[in-house]
Short mmCIF file of C-alpha atoms and ligand atoms in Angstrom, two decimals:
data_model
loop_
_atom_site.label_atom_id
_atom_site.label_comp_id
_atom_site.label_asym_id
_atom_site.label_seq_id
_atom_site.Cartn_x
_atom_site.Cartn_y
_atom_site.Cartn_z
CA MET A 1 -23.17 -258.50 -69.63
CA GLU A 2 -22.22 -256.34 -66.51
CA TYR A 3 -19.06 -254.37 -66.50
CA HIS A 4 -17.48 -252.74 -63.33
CA LEU A 5 -14.65 -250.43 -62.92
CA LYS A 6 -11.98 -251.40 -60.27
CA SER A 7 -8.80 -249.66 -59.22
CA GLY A 8 -5.96 -250.88 -57.08
CA ASP A 9 -3.52 -253.88 -56.80
CA PRO A 10 -5.17 -256.81 -58.63
CA SER A 11 -3.63 -259.42 -56.15
CA GLY A 12 -6.07 -258.25 -53.55
CA GLN A 13 -9.14 -258.65 -55.81
CA ARG A 14 -11.64 -261.39 -55.14
CA THR A 15 -12.47 -262.79 -58.47
CA ALA A 16 -13.01 -266.15 -60.21
CA CYS A 17 -10.56 -265.54 -63.06
CA LEU A 18 -7.79 -262.73 -63.04
CA VAL A 19 -6.48 -262.09 -66.54
CA LEU A 20 -2.87 -260.98 -66.58
CA GLY A 21 -0.59 -260.11 -69.41
CA VAL A 22 2.65 -261.53 -70.31
CA TYR A 23 5.17 -260.15 -73.00
CA THR A 24 7.57 -262.20 -75.11
CA LYS A 25 10.48 -263.49 -73.42
CA ARG A 26 8.31 -264.30 -70.62
CA ARG A 27 8.21 -260.83 -69.27
CA LEU A 28 5.45 -260.07 -66.73
CA SER A 29 3.37 -256.98 -67.42
CA GLN A 30 3.45 -254.65 -64.48
CA PRO A 31 0.12 -255.74 -62.80
CA ALA A 32 1.50 -259.28 -63.12
CA VAL A 33 4.60 -258.37 -61.24
CA ALA A 34 2.42 -257.23 -58.40
CA VAL A 35 0.62 -260.59 -58.44
CA ASP A 36 3.81 -262.44 -58.66
CA GLN A 37 5.28 -260.72 -55.77
CA ALA A 38 2.24 -261.46 -53.49
CA SER A 39 2.52 -265.11 -54.60
CA LYS A 40 6.08 -265.12 -53.76
CA GLY A 41 7.33 -265.77 -57.30
CA HIS A 42 4.83 -268.39 -58.17
CA LEU A 43 4.14 -266.92 -61.74
CA SER A 44 7.81 -266.53 -62.57
CA LYS A 45 8.41 -269.93 -61.42
CA ILE A 46 5.67 -271.53 -63.88
CA LEU A 47 6.97 -269.49 -66.54
CA LYS A 48 10.43 -270.76 -66.29
CA LYS A 49 8.85 -274.14 -67.03
CA GLY A 50 8.50 -272.73 -70.51
CA ASP A 51 4.74 -273.57 -71.19
CA MET A 52 4.25 -270.18 -72.66
CA ASP A 53 6.50 -267.42 -73.75
CA GLY A 54 4.20 -264.43 -74.20
CA GLU A 55 3.42 -264.47 -77.90
CA THR A 56 0.06 -262.92 -78.75
CA GLY A 57 -2.83 -265.25 -78.34
CA GLN A 58 -1.02 -267.82 -75.94
CA SER A 59 -2.86 -268.36 -72.93
CA LEU A 60 -2.13 -270.38 -69.65
CA MET A 61 -4.96 -271.04 -67.04
CA LEU A 62 -3.40 -271.34 -63.49
CA TYR A 63 -5.38 -272.77 -60.40
CA HIS A 64 -4.26 -272.37 -56.74
CA VAL A 65 -1.88 -269.43 -56.99
CA PRO A 66 -0.95 -268.76 -53.34
CA GLY A 67 -1.05 -265.45 -51.63
CA ILE A 68 -3.83 -263.75 -53.70
CA GLN A 69 -7.82 -263.61 -53.70
CA ALA A 70 -8.41 -264.84 -57.28
CA GLU A 71 -9.48 -268.41 -57.75
CA ARG A 72 -7.72 -268.61 -61.18
CA VAL A 73 -5.37 -266.70 -63.06
CA LEU A 74 -5.21 -266.63 -66.88
CA LEU A 75 -1.84 -265.66 -68.19
CA LEU A 76 -2.32 -264.02 -71.54
CA GLY A 77 0.29 -263.39 -74.09
CA LEU A 78 0.64 -259.97 -75.23
CA GLY A 79 3.61 -260.00 -77.55
CA ALA A 80 6.68 -258.00 -77.62
CA GLU A 81 6.21 -255.11 -74.99
CA LYS A 82 7.49 -252.45 -77.45
CA ALA A 83 5.16 -253.50 -80.21
CA LEU A 84 2.05 -253.44 -77.86
CA THR A 85 -0.68 -251.58 -80.03
CA LEU A 86 -4.50 -251.29 -79.14
CA LYS A 87 -5.16 -253.81 -81.92
CA SER A 88 -2.66 -256.46 -80.62
CA TYR A 89 -4.19 -255.99 -77.04
CA LEU A 90 -7.72 -256.44 -78.33
CA THR A 91 -6.62 -259.66 -80.40
CA ALA A 92 -5.23 -261.01 -77.26
CA TRP A 93 -8.20 -260.17 -75.09
CA ALA A 94 -10.61 -261.43 -77.63
CA SER A 95 -8.98 -264.89 -77.28
CA ALA A 96 -9.31 -264.62 -73.57
CA VAL A 97 -12.88 -263.97 -73.74
CA LYS A 98 -13.67 -266.78 -75.74
CA LEU A 99 -11.73 -269.05 -73.41
CA ILE A 100 -13.55 -267.72 -70.27
CA ASN A 101 -16.96 -268.04 -72.07
CA GLU A 102 -16.44 -271.50 -72.80
CA SER A 103 -15.21 -272.41 -69.26
CA SER A 104 -17.11 -272.54 -66.24
CA VAL A 105 -16.11 -269.12 -65.38
CA ILE A 106 -18.99 -266.46 -65.27
CA GLU A 107 -17.20 -263.68 -63.49
CA ALA A 108 -13.66 -262.47 -64.40
CA THR A 109 -11.29 -259.56 -63.90
CA ASN A 110 -9.22 -257.96 -66.67
CA ALA A 111 -5.96 -256.71 -65.22
CA LEU A 112 -4.80 -255.44 -68.63
CA ASN A 113 -6.17 -251.90 -68.62
CA ALA A 114 -3.70 -250.81 -66.03
CA ILE A 115 -1.16 -251.22 -68.79
CA SER A 116 -0.90 -248.12 -70.84
CA ILE A 117 -0.70 -248.34 -74.76
CA ALA A 118 1.25 -245.84 -76.69
CA ASP A 119 -1.19 -243.00 -78.27
CA VAL A 120 -4.26 -244.34 -76.55
CA ASP A 121 -5.90 -242.93 -73.71
CA LEU A 122 -7.53 -245.24 -70.92
CA ALA A 123 -11.11 -244.08 -71.97
CA GLN A 124 -10.47 -245.42 -75.40
CA GLN A 125 -8.89 -248.81 -74.17
CA LEU A 126 -11.96 -249.36 -71.93
CA ARG A 127 -14.50 -248.66 -74.81
CA GLU A 128 -12.60 -250.89 -77.28
CA THR A 129 -12.23 -253.64 -74.42
CA ILE A 130 -16.14 -253.62 -73.96
CA ILE A 131 -16.85 -253.75 -77.76
CA THR A 132 -14.38 -256.46 -78.25
CA THR A 133 -15.80 -258.58 -75.32
CA GLU A 134 -19.59 -258.09 -76.65
CA ASP A 135 -18.15 -258.90 -80.19
CA GLN A 136 -16.76 -262.21 -78.91
CA LEU A 137 -19.98 -263.05 -76.84
CA TYR A 138 -22.41 -262.40 -79.87
CA ARG A 139 -24.51 -265.12 -81.30
CA PHE A 140 -27.35 -265.12 -83.83
CA ASP A 141 -29.59 -267.91 -82.98
CA GLN A 142 -32.98 -266.16 -83.67
CA CYS A 143 -33.75 -268.33 -86.56
CA LYS A 144 -32.91 -271.60 -84.91
CA SER A 145 -35.75 -273.81 -83.38
CA GLN A 146 -33.36 -274.78 -80.56
CA ALA A 147 -30.64 -272.33 -79.49
CA THR A 148 -27.52 -273.91 -77.74
CA PRO A 149 -25.91 -270.99 -75.74
CA PRO A 150 -22.88 -271.86 -73.66
CA LYS A 151 -23.75 -273.55 -70.44
CA ARG A 152 -22.10 -271.07 -68.06
CA PRO A 153 -21.42 -267.84 -70.04
CA LEU A 154 -19.43 -264.95 -68.80
CA LYS A 155 -21.75 -262.56 -67.13
CA LYS A 156 -19.69 -259.88 -65.23
CA LEU A 157 -16.55 -258.41 -66.01
CA HIS A 158 -14.19 -256.25 -63.82
CA LEU A 159 -12.08 -253.91 -65.45
CA ASN A 160 -8.99 -253.19 -63.18
CA ILE A 161 -7.21 -249.84 -64.01
CA GLY A 162 -4.60 -250.04 -61.35
CA ALA A 163 -3.42 -246.82 -59.96
CA GLN A 164 -5.12 -244.71 -62.77
CA LYS A 165 -7.86 -242.10 -61.61
CA LYS A 166 -11.41 -242.91 -62.16
CA SER A 167 -12.11 -239.55 -63.90
CA GLN A 168 -15.37 -238.59 -65.61
CA PRO A 169 -14.17 -239.59 -69.14
CA VAL A 170 -13.05 -243.00 -67.71
CA THR A 171 -16.25 -243.84 -65.84
CA ARG A 172 -18.20 -242.55 -68.80
CA ALA A 173 -16.20 -244.75 -71.26
CA ILE A 174 -17.99 -247.69 -69.72
CA ILE A 175 -21.35 -246.36 -70.72
CA GLU A 176 -20.01 -245.67 -74.14
CA GLY A 177 -18.32 -248.81 -74.72
CA GLU A 178 -21.69 -250.58 -73.77
CA ALA A 179 -23.63 -248.17 -76.00
CA ILE A 180 -21.46 -248.59 -79.02
CA ALA A 181 -21.50 -252.50 -78.46
CA ASN A 182 -25.41 -252.36 -78.35
CA GLY A 183 -25.32 -250.53 -81.75
CA ILE A 184 -23.15 -252.98 -83.03
CA ARG A 185 -25.54 -255.88 -82.07
CA ILE A 186 -28.37 -254.16 -83.51
CA ALA A 187 -26.50 -253.84 -86.82
CA LYS A 188 -25.47 -257.45 -86.86
CA ASP A 189 -28.92 -258.64 -85.83
CA LEU A 190 -30.67 -256.72 -88.70
CA SER A 191 -27.87 -257.84 -91.04
CA ASN A 192 -27.97 -261.47 -90.19
CA LEU A 193 -31.65 -261.83 -90.63
CA PRO A 194 -32.78 -263.29 -93.93
CA GLY A 195 -34.19 -261.37 -96.88
CA ASN A 196 -37.68 -262.96 -96.16
CA ILE A 197 -37.87 -261.66 -92.67
CA CYS A 198 -35.85 -258.44 -93.01
CA THR A 199 -37.86 -256.60 -95.60
CA PRO A 200 -37.77 -252.87 -96.03
CA SER A 201 -41.10 -252.88 -93.90
CA TYR A 202 -39.27 -254.90 -91.04
CA LEU A 203 -36.16 -252.51 -91.24
CA ALA A 204 -38.52 -249.53 -91.03
CA ASN A 205 -40.11 -251.01 -87.96
CA GLN A 206 -36.94 -251.79 -86.33
CA ALA A 207 -35.89 -248.39 -86.67
CA LYS A 208 -38.92 -247.05 -85.05
CA GLN A 209 -38.30 -249.62 -82.45
CA VAL A 210 -35.05 -247.57 -81.75
CA GLY A 211 -36.91 -244.55 -81.83
CA ARG A 212 -38.58 -245.40 -78.65
CA GLN A 213 -35.25 -245.20 -76.70
CA SER A 214 -35.52 -241.46 -76.37
CA THR A 215 -37.83 -238.41 -76.68
CA LYS A 216 -34.87 -236.66 -78.44
CA LEU A 217 -35.14 -239.09 -81.33
CA LYS A 218 -38.04 -239.02 -83.73
CA VAL A 219 -38.44 -241.54 -86.65
CA SER A 220 -40.52 -241.24 -89.60
CA VAL A 221 -40.99 -243.53 -92.70
CA LEU A 222 -41.66 -242.19 -96.01
CA GLU A 223 -43.86 -244.34 -98.10
CA GLU A 224 -43.78 -244.87 -102.01
CA LYS A 225 -46.41 -242.36 -102.54
CA GLN A 226 -44.58 -239.67 -100.65
CA MET A 227 -41.44 -240.64 -102.56
CA GLN A 228 -43.29 -240.20 -105.70
CA ALA A 229 -44.31 -236.84 -104.82
CA LEU A 230 -40.84 -235.88 -104.00
CA GLY A 231 -39.69 -237.14 -107.39
CA MET A 232 -37.63 -239.95 -106.40
CA GLY A 233 -37.74 -241.58 -109.62
CA SER A 234 -34.48 -243.48 -109.41
CA LEU A 235 -35.23 -244.99 -106.05
CA LEU A 236 -38.50 -246.19 -107.06
CA SER A 237 -37.41 -247.60 -110.30
CA VAL A 238 -35.42 -250.14 -108.29
CA SER A 239 -38.31 -251.04 -106.13
CA ARG A 240 -40.87 -251.18 -108.90
CA GLY A 241 -39.20 -254.84 -109.66
CA SER A 242 -40.22 -256.14 -106.19
CA ARG A 243 -43.50 -256.88 -104.45
CA GLU A 244 -42.13 -255.29 -101.09
CA PRO A 245 -42.83 -251.69 -101.02
CA ALA A 246 -39.79 -249.21 -100.69
CA LYS A 247 -39.28 -247.26 -97.45
CA LEU A 248 -37.37 -244.26 -96.65
CA ILE A 249 -36.33 -244.26 -93.13
CA VAL A 250 -35.61 -241.14 -91.51
CA MET A 251 -34.30 -240.71 -87.95
CA GLU A 252 -33.66 -237.32 -86.19
CA TYR A 253 -31.98 -236.97 -83.13
CA ASN A 254 -31.90 -233.56 -81.42
CA GLY A 255 -29.23 -233.78 -78.76
CA GLY A 256 -27.34 -230.60 -79.61
CA LYS A 257 -27.98 -226.92 -79.79
CA PRO A 258 -31.33 -226.41 -81.87
CA LYS A 259 -29.29 -224.26 -84.38
CA SER A 260 -26.15 -226.49 -84.66
CA LYS A 261 -25.90 -228.07 -88.00
CA PRO A 262 -26.71 -231.89 -88.02
CA VAL A 263 -24.21 -234.77 -89.17
CA VAL A 264 -26.20 -237.00 -91.66
CA LEU A 265 -25.66 -240.50 -92.21
CA VAL A 266 -27.00 -242.26 -95.17
CA GLY A 267 -27.22 -246.12 -95.29
CA LYS A 268 -27.94 -248.42 -98.24
CA GLY A 269 -30.93 -250.62 -97.13
CA LEU A 270 -31.24 -253.17 -99.87
CA THR A 271 -32.77 -256.04 -98.21
CA PHE A 272 -31.91 -258.59 -100.96
CA ASP A 273 -29.99 -257.87 -104.22
CA ALA A 274 -30.54 -260.61 -106.94
CA GLY A 275 -29.34 -257.90 -109.51
CA GLY A 276 -32.70 -257.41 -111.19
CA ILE A 277 -32.87 -258.12 -114.99
CA SER A 278 -28.97 -258.11 -114.94
CA LEU A 279 -29.41 -261.22 -112.68
CA LYS A 280 -26.46 -262.23 -110.48
CA THR A 281 -25.18 -265.90 -110.91
CA SER A 282 -26.43 -268.06 -108.12
CA ALA A 283 -23.23 -269.07 -106.28
CA GLY A 284 -23.18 -267.16 -103.07
CA MET A 285 -26.20 -265.27 -104.00
CA ASP A 286 -27.70 -265.93 -100.21
CA GLU A 287 -24.94 -263.31 -99.07
CA MET A 288 -26.90 -260.45 -100.90
CA LYS A 289 -29.29 -260.50 -97.91
CA TYR A 290 -26.26 -258.57 -96.51
CA ASP A 291 -26.86 -255.61 -99.04
CA MET A 292 -28.54 -253.67 -96.34
CA CYS A 293 -25.48 -253.66 -94.06
CA GLY A 294 -24.93 -249.86 -94.60
CA GLY A 295 -28.51 -249.14 -93.43
CA ALA A 296 -28.21 -251.42 -90.53
CA SER A 297 -24.78 -249.75 -89.56
CA VAL A 298 -26.32 -246.32 -89.50
CA ILE A 299 -29.25 -247.34 -87.44
CA GLY A 300 -26.88 -248.90 -85.00
CA ALA A 301 -24.77 -245.78 -85.07
CA MET A 302 -27.81 -243.74 -84.24
CA ALA A 303 -28.73 -246.18 -81.25
CA ALA A 304 -25.28 -245.82 -79.90
CA CYS A 305 -25.38 -241.98 -80.23
CA VAL A 306 -28.73 -241.93 -78.28
CA LYS A 307 -27.56 -244.29 -75.61
CA MET A 308 -24.26 -242.23 -75.13
CA ALA A 309 -26.58 -239.07 -75.20
CA LEU A 310 -24.06 -237.19 -77.29
CA PRO A 311 -24.62 -233.39 -77.51
CA ILE A 312 -24.83 -233.33 -81.16
CA ASN A 313 -27.68 -233.33 -83.72
CA LEU A 314 -27.71 -236.39 -85.97
CA ILE A 315 -29.91 -237.52 -88.93
CA VAL A 316 -30.03 -241.11 -90.24
CA ILE A 317 -31.51 -241.75 -93.64
CA VAL A 318 -32.09 -245.21 -94.97
CA PRO A 319 -33.42 -245.87 -98.55
CA SER A 320 -34.67 -249.43 -98.59
CA SER A 321 -35.85 -251.74 -101.18
CA GLU A 322 -35.33 -255.17 -102.89
CA ASN A 323 -33.69 -255.67 -106.19
CA LEU A 324 -35.49 -258.39 -108.14
CA PRO A 325 -36.13 -259.25 -111.61
CA ASP A 326 -40.09 -259.01 -112.45
CA GLY A 327 -42.16 -257.64 -115.38
CA ALA A 328 -42.09 -254.23 -113.82
CA ALA A 329 -38.49 -254.14 -113.06
CA ASN A 330 -35.86 -251.77 -114.71
CA LYS A 331 -34.41 -252.99 -118.10
CA PRO A 332 -30.96 -252.24 -119.14
CA GLY A 333 -31.25 -249.10 -121.22
CA ASP A 334 -34.11 -247.63 -119.26
CA ILE A 335 -33.87 -243.96 -118.27
CA VAL A 336 -35.07 -242.44 -114.97
CA THR A 337 -35.12 -239.07 -113.75
CA SER A 338 -33.84 -238.63 -110.23
CA MET A 339 -35.07 -236.29 -107.38
CA SER A 340 -32.30 -233.83 -108.26
CA GLY A 341 -33.69 -233.59 -111.84
CA GLN A 342 -30.61 -235.41 -113.38
CA THR A 343 -31.46 -238.32 -115.70
CA ILE A 344 -29.90 -241.77 -115.51
CA GLU A 345 -29.39 -244.42 -118.18
CA ILE A 346 -29.56 -247.72 -116.35
CA LEU A 347 -27.07 -249.93 -118.23
CA ASN A 348 -26.81 -252.38 -115.61
CA THR A 349 -29.64 -253.06 -113.15
CA ASP A 350 -27.46 -254.65 -110.71
CA ALA A 351 -25.71 -251.19 -110.13
CA GLU A 352 -29.04 -250.36 -107.91
CA GLY A 353 -27.32 -249.19 -104.90
CA ARG A 354 -26.34 -245.78 -106.24
CA LEU A 355 -29.86 -245.46 -107.73
CA ILE A 356 -31.43 -245.75 -104.37
CA LEU A 357 -28.78 -243.72 -102.53
CA CYS A 358 -28.77 -240.68 -105.00
CA ASP A 359 -32.18 -239.70 -104.22
CA ALA A 360 -31.56 -240.14 -100.54
CA LEU A 361 -28.54 -237.88 -100.94
CA THR A 362 -30.79 -235.14 -102.49
CA TYR A 363 -33.32 -235.55 -99.80
CA ALA A 364 -30.52 -235.04 -97.23
CA GLU A 365 -29.98 -231.45 -98.40
CA ARG A 366 -33.09 -230.28 -96.60
CA PHE A 367 -31.28 -230.71 -93.49
CA ASN A 368 -28.71 -228.11 -94.00
CA PRO A 369 -26.12 -230.73 -92.97
CA ALA A 370 -22.52 -230.06 -91.34
CA ALA A 371 -21.34 -233.25 -93.21
CA VAL A 372 -23.01 -236.11 -94.96
CA VAL A 373 -21.47 -239.74 -94.72
CA ASP A 374 -23.11 -242.55 -96.90
CA VAL A 375 -22.30 -246.12 -96.03
CA ALA A 376 -22.95 -248.95 -98.57
CA THR A 377 -22.11 -252.24 -99.78
CA LEU A 378 -21.86 -250.60 -102.94
CA THR A 379 -19.25 -252.65 -105.16
CA GLY A 380 -17.70 -256.03 -105.59
CA ALA A 381 -14.61 -254.08 -106.92
CA CYS A 382 -14.07 -252.80 -103.46
CA ILE A 383 -13.41 -256.38 -102.14
CA ILE A 384 -10.87 -256.90 -104.92
CA ALA A 385 -9.13 -253.61 -104.07
CA LEU A 386 -9.03 -253.77 -100.25
CA GLY A 387 -10.33 -257.24 -99.15
CA ALA A 388 -12.00 -257.62 -95.87
CA HIS A 389 -9.61 -255.43 -93.68
CA ALA A 390 -10.27 -251.90 -94.72
CA SER A 391 -13.42 -250.11 -96.03
CA GLY A 392 -13.25 -247.89 -99.02
CA LEU A 393 -13.38 -244.24 -98.26
CA LEU A 394 -13.96 -241.46 -100.96
CA SER A 395 -14.78 -237.88 -100.15
CA ASN A 396 -15.29 -234.43 -101.84
CA ASP A 397 -13.60 -233.06 -98.51
CA GLU A 398 -10.12 -233.75 -97.40
CA LYS A 399 -10.70 -232.58 -93.85
CA LEU A 400 -13.75 -234.88 -93.56
CA ALA A 401 -11.86 -237.81 -95.14
CA ASP A 402 -9.01 -237.31 -92.67
CA GLU A 403 -11.61 -237.18 -89.66
CA LEU A 404 -13.13 -240.43 -90.71
CA LEU A 405 -9.74 -241.96 -91.42
CA ASP A 406 -8.64 -241.24 -87.85
CA ALA A 407 -11.77 -242.36 -86.40
CA GLY A 408 -11.26 -245.68 -88.13
CA ARG A 409 -7.60 -245.84 -86.86
CA ARG A 410 -8.63 -245.13 -83.39
CA ALA A 411 -11.56 -247.52 -83.27
CA SER A 412 -9.77 -250.36 -84.90
CA ASP A 413 -12.26 -250.25 -87.90
CA ARG A 414 -10.04 -248.99 -90.46
CA ALA A 415 -10.88 -247.32 -93.86
CA TRP A 416 -8.66 -246.50 -96.75
CA GLN A 417 -8.98 -243.71 -99.09
CA LEU A 418 -9.17 -243.89 -102.82
CA PRO A 419 -9.12 -240.98 -105.21
CA LEU A 420 -12.14 -239.20 -106.37
CA TRP A 421 -10.30 -237.25 -109.33
CA ASP A 422 -12.56 -235.90 -111.92
CA ASP A 423 -10.52 -237.85 -114.69
CA TYR A 424 -12.87 -240.91 -113.60
CA GLN A 425 -16.03 -238.84 -113.98
CA GLU A 426 -15.54 -239.45 -117.87
CA GLN A 427 -16.29 -243.16 -117.58
CA LEU A 428 -19.98 -242.30 -116.50
CA LYS A 429 -20.81 -240.76 -119.86
CA SER A 430 -24.01 -241.62 -121.44
CA ASN A 431 -25.18 -241.05 -125.06
CA PHE A 432 -28.91 -240.73 -124.07
CA ALA A 433 -29.10 -239.21 -120.54
CA ASP A 434 -27.21 -237.12 -117.97
CA MET A 435 -25.18 -240.03 -116.94
CA ALA A 436 -24.85 -243.76 -116.99
CA ASN A 437 -25.32 -245.91 -113.93
CA ILE A 438 -22.04 -247.87 -114.43
CA GLY A 439 -18.44 -246.90 -115.46
CA GLY A 440 -17.31 -249.72 -117.45
CA LYS A 441 -14.42 -251.91 -116.62
CA GLY A 442 -11.80 -250.20 -114.44
CA ALA A 443 -12.02 -248.61 -110.94
CA GLY A 444 -15.51 -249.71 -109.95
CA THR A 445 -15.43 -248.49 -106.44
CA ILE A 446 -14.18 -245.11 -107.86
CA THR A 447 -16.81 -244.77 -110.48
CA ALA A 448 -19.68 -245.54 -108.09
CA ALA A 449 -18.48 -242.97 -105.85
CA CYS A 450 -18.25 -240.63 -108.85
CA PHE A 451 -21.84 -241.39 -109.46
CA LEU A 452 -22.76 -240.45 -105.87
CA SER A 453 -20.70 -237.31 -105.87
CA ARG A 454 -22.99 -235.70 -108.26
CA TYR A 455 -25.62 -235.81 -105.99
CA ALA A 456 -23.63 -234.57 -103.16
CA LYS A 457 -22.47 -231.20 -104.43
CA LYS A 458 -24.19 -229.06 -101.88
CA TYR A 459 -22.20 -230.20 -98.82
CA LYS A 460 -19.33 -231.81 -97.44
CA TRP A 461 -19.74 -235.59 -98.16
CA ALA A 462 -17.91 -238.88 -97.68
CA HIS A 463 -18.70 -242.41 -98.86
CA LEU A 464 -17.63 -245.52 -97.18
CA ASP A 465 -17.85 -248.65 -99.30
CA ILE A 466 -18.32 -251.72 -96.85
CA ALA A 467 -18.70 -254.43 -99.55
CA GLY A 468 -15.63 -256.24 -98.05
CA THR A 469 -15.95 -255.28 -94.43
CA ALA A 470 -19.54 -255.72 -93.54
CA TRP A 471 -19.71 -259.48 -93.21
CA LEU A 472 -17.49 -262.58 -93.29
CA SER A 473 -18.05 -265.51 -95.66
CA GLY A 474 -17.34 -269.21 -95.22
CA ASP A 475 -17.67 -271.18 -92.22
CA GLN A 476 -17.41 -267.92 -90.04
CA LYS A 477 -20.29 -266.25 -92.21
CA GLY A 478 -21.89 -263.55 -90.27
CA ALA A 479 -22.07 -259.71 -90.11
CA THR A 480 -19.44 -257.80 -88.47
CA GLY A 481 -21.22 -254.80 -87.38
CA ARG A 482 -18.77 -252.60 -89.30
CA PRO A 483 -18.51 -249.70 -89.50
CA VAL A 484 -20.49 -248.82 -86.49
CA SER A 485 -17.35 -248.29 -84.32
CA LEU A 486 -15.77 -246.05 -86.89
CA LEU A 487 -18.91 -243.92 -87.00
CA SER A 488 -19.50 -243.80 -83.32
CA GLN A 489 -15.77 -242.55 -82.76
CA PHE A 490 -16.34 -240.03 -85.50
CA LEU A 491 -19.49 -238.81 -83.61
CA LEU A 492 -17.71 -238.88 -80.21
CA LYS A 493 -15.08 -236.63 -81.64
CA ARG A 494 -17.60 -234.29 -83.08
CA ALA A 495 -19.32 -234.23 -79.78
CA GLY A 496 -15.88 -233.13 -78.13
CA TRP A 497 -15.81 -236.39 -75.95
CA ALA A 498 -13.05 -238.25 -77.50
CA LYS A 499 -9.79 -237.49 -79.49
N1 BES B 1 -24.53 -255.13 -103.76
C1 BES B 1 -23.73 -255.26 -104.84
C2 BES B 1 -22.22 -254.94 -104.55
C3 BES B 1 -21.49 -256.17 -103.78
C4 BES B 1 -21.22 -257.34 -104.61
C5 BES B 1 -21.40 -256.12 -102.58
C6 BES B 1 -20.63 -258.26 -104.01
C7 BES B 1 -20.70 -257.16 -101.83
C8 BES B 1 -20.37 -258.42 -102.44
C9 BES B 1 -24.01 -254.18 -105.76
O1 BES B 1 -25.35 -253.76 -105.73
C10 BES B 1 -23.75 -254.58 -107.13
O2 BES B 1 -24.09 -255.49 -107.32
N2 BES B 1 -22.62 -253.87 -107.70
C11 BES B 1 -22.14 -254.24 -108.99
C12 BES B 1 -21.89 -253.01 -109.82
C13 BES B 1 -21.66 -253.42 -111.23
C14 BES B 1 -22.80 -253.89 -111.81
C15 BES B 1 -21.03 -252.06 -111.87
C16 BES B 1 -20.75 -254.96 -108.82
O3 BES B 1 -20.24 -254.67 -107.90
O4 BES B 1 -20.79 -256.13 -109.46
MN1 MN B 2 -26.36 -254.99 -107.24
ZN1 ZN B 3 -26.48 -254.11 -104.18
#
């Protein structure tokens, strides 16, 4: 897809399809008023007929609108003007993209970016517009013998910003939006691939592929032997139950000053989670191919950061393994020693995410991080608590937590904080080791985070549980690419390039 920034009156723009906003009670948005005047009231006349009144998601395609250069006008409902938010705008825009992509129109003009939204700057609006556009156009047909793409897909989009200035942040926002959308696409592709294709080795090779993007990005992959030497007994205990060798993917991007401390992102890269000896039930088990979405999202965020050329240092670490039942697999009651030296009694082999993450968190110490954020499809309990709308957020640092919550709000990729009180630590007590790997019945998302917090004491750390947000189930089954947007926003802000 090509994106072009345009300014000026949209009525003068040559385009196959001009998208204009209409608020409830058939009120025309400001760019639509200009078109209405140029067409001598054509739009108002049509709206009076009552075919649409401006509710969010409504649309009406018009042909032969007199007095303007556009071949078609797509009127798009934006809801009540006072209630317009970035989220409601993006919902409406998403429906427009779907409609246009399925029509014969291959080039269109979005005249909605001339409308300002409270608390959202133009750069943010443009980035989000591009991200939503690409999200709508995304298809995953790598594994079909015959792909069936739309006959005349949308190829070029003009973003009309009216009388607003093409300042540097605004022109840069186009590149940023494309970079983030590309990161999301990488995350979705990796996530949607089945476990027999996307193995730990495949994931590692794809990370290396991303590494070819820039000389400022170095990618290395630690093999089991090296992990053994580092004492990663917890991570390796999970991979022992599988024939695919574990990998520890390490990506290092040096875009900032040599001495500035890096942000470290850690992602759970479990390419298939059958539960191990604590085997899962079969219904829906196919979805456990998505247990590497955390890893895919941090690789995607890295790709976005590199494409944006952010002036920061960023490290990505992805511990990757399968979790399968096998003669050599972990057994309930087994005790393993982590790289930190702490011992773990494995009471449930299905709580394996924390077992691979804890060693990666210890490994992160060597980078002397400014902050560490781990991203994981860690607990089914998080889906019970927050459903598919918010990722769970837990942190040992309130400022870092607030930063991530804010990034999520701004990027329409929200998280919600849960408490990490010491009270919950009790639930991890073990009679035989330093800790158990499960915390019993209540507060599963919190006790999982409590477990991780014991490996994150040396730095500012936050944990995102994306079990509910990383993919959709049912007939819409597919990866969402979350939380690449949240992470990218967080990094943009750290770079001083966004609010
Ligand atoms: N990958 C799962 C968590 C999960 C389950 C994500 C369902 C998305 C949907 C994780 O490894 C797991 O199995 N967690 C267990 C932990 C329990 C044994 C304490 C869970 O949530 O049931
Ligand atoms: Mn599991
Ligand atoms: Zn898992």
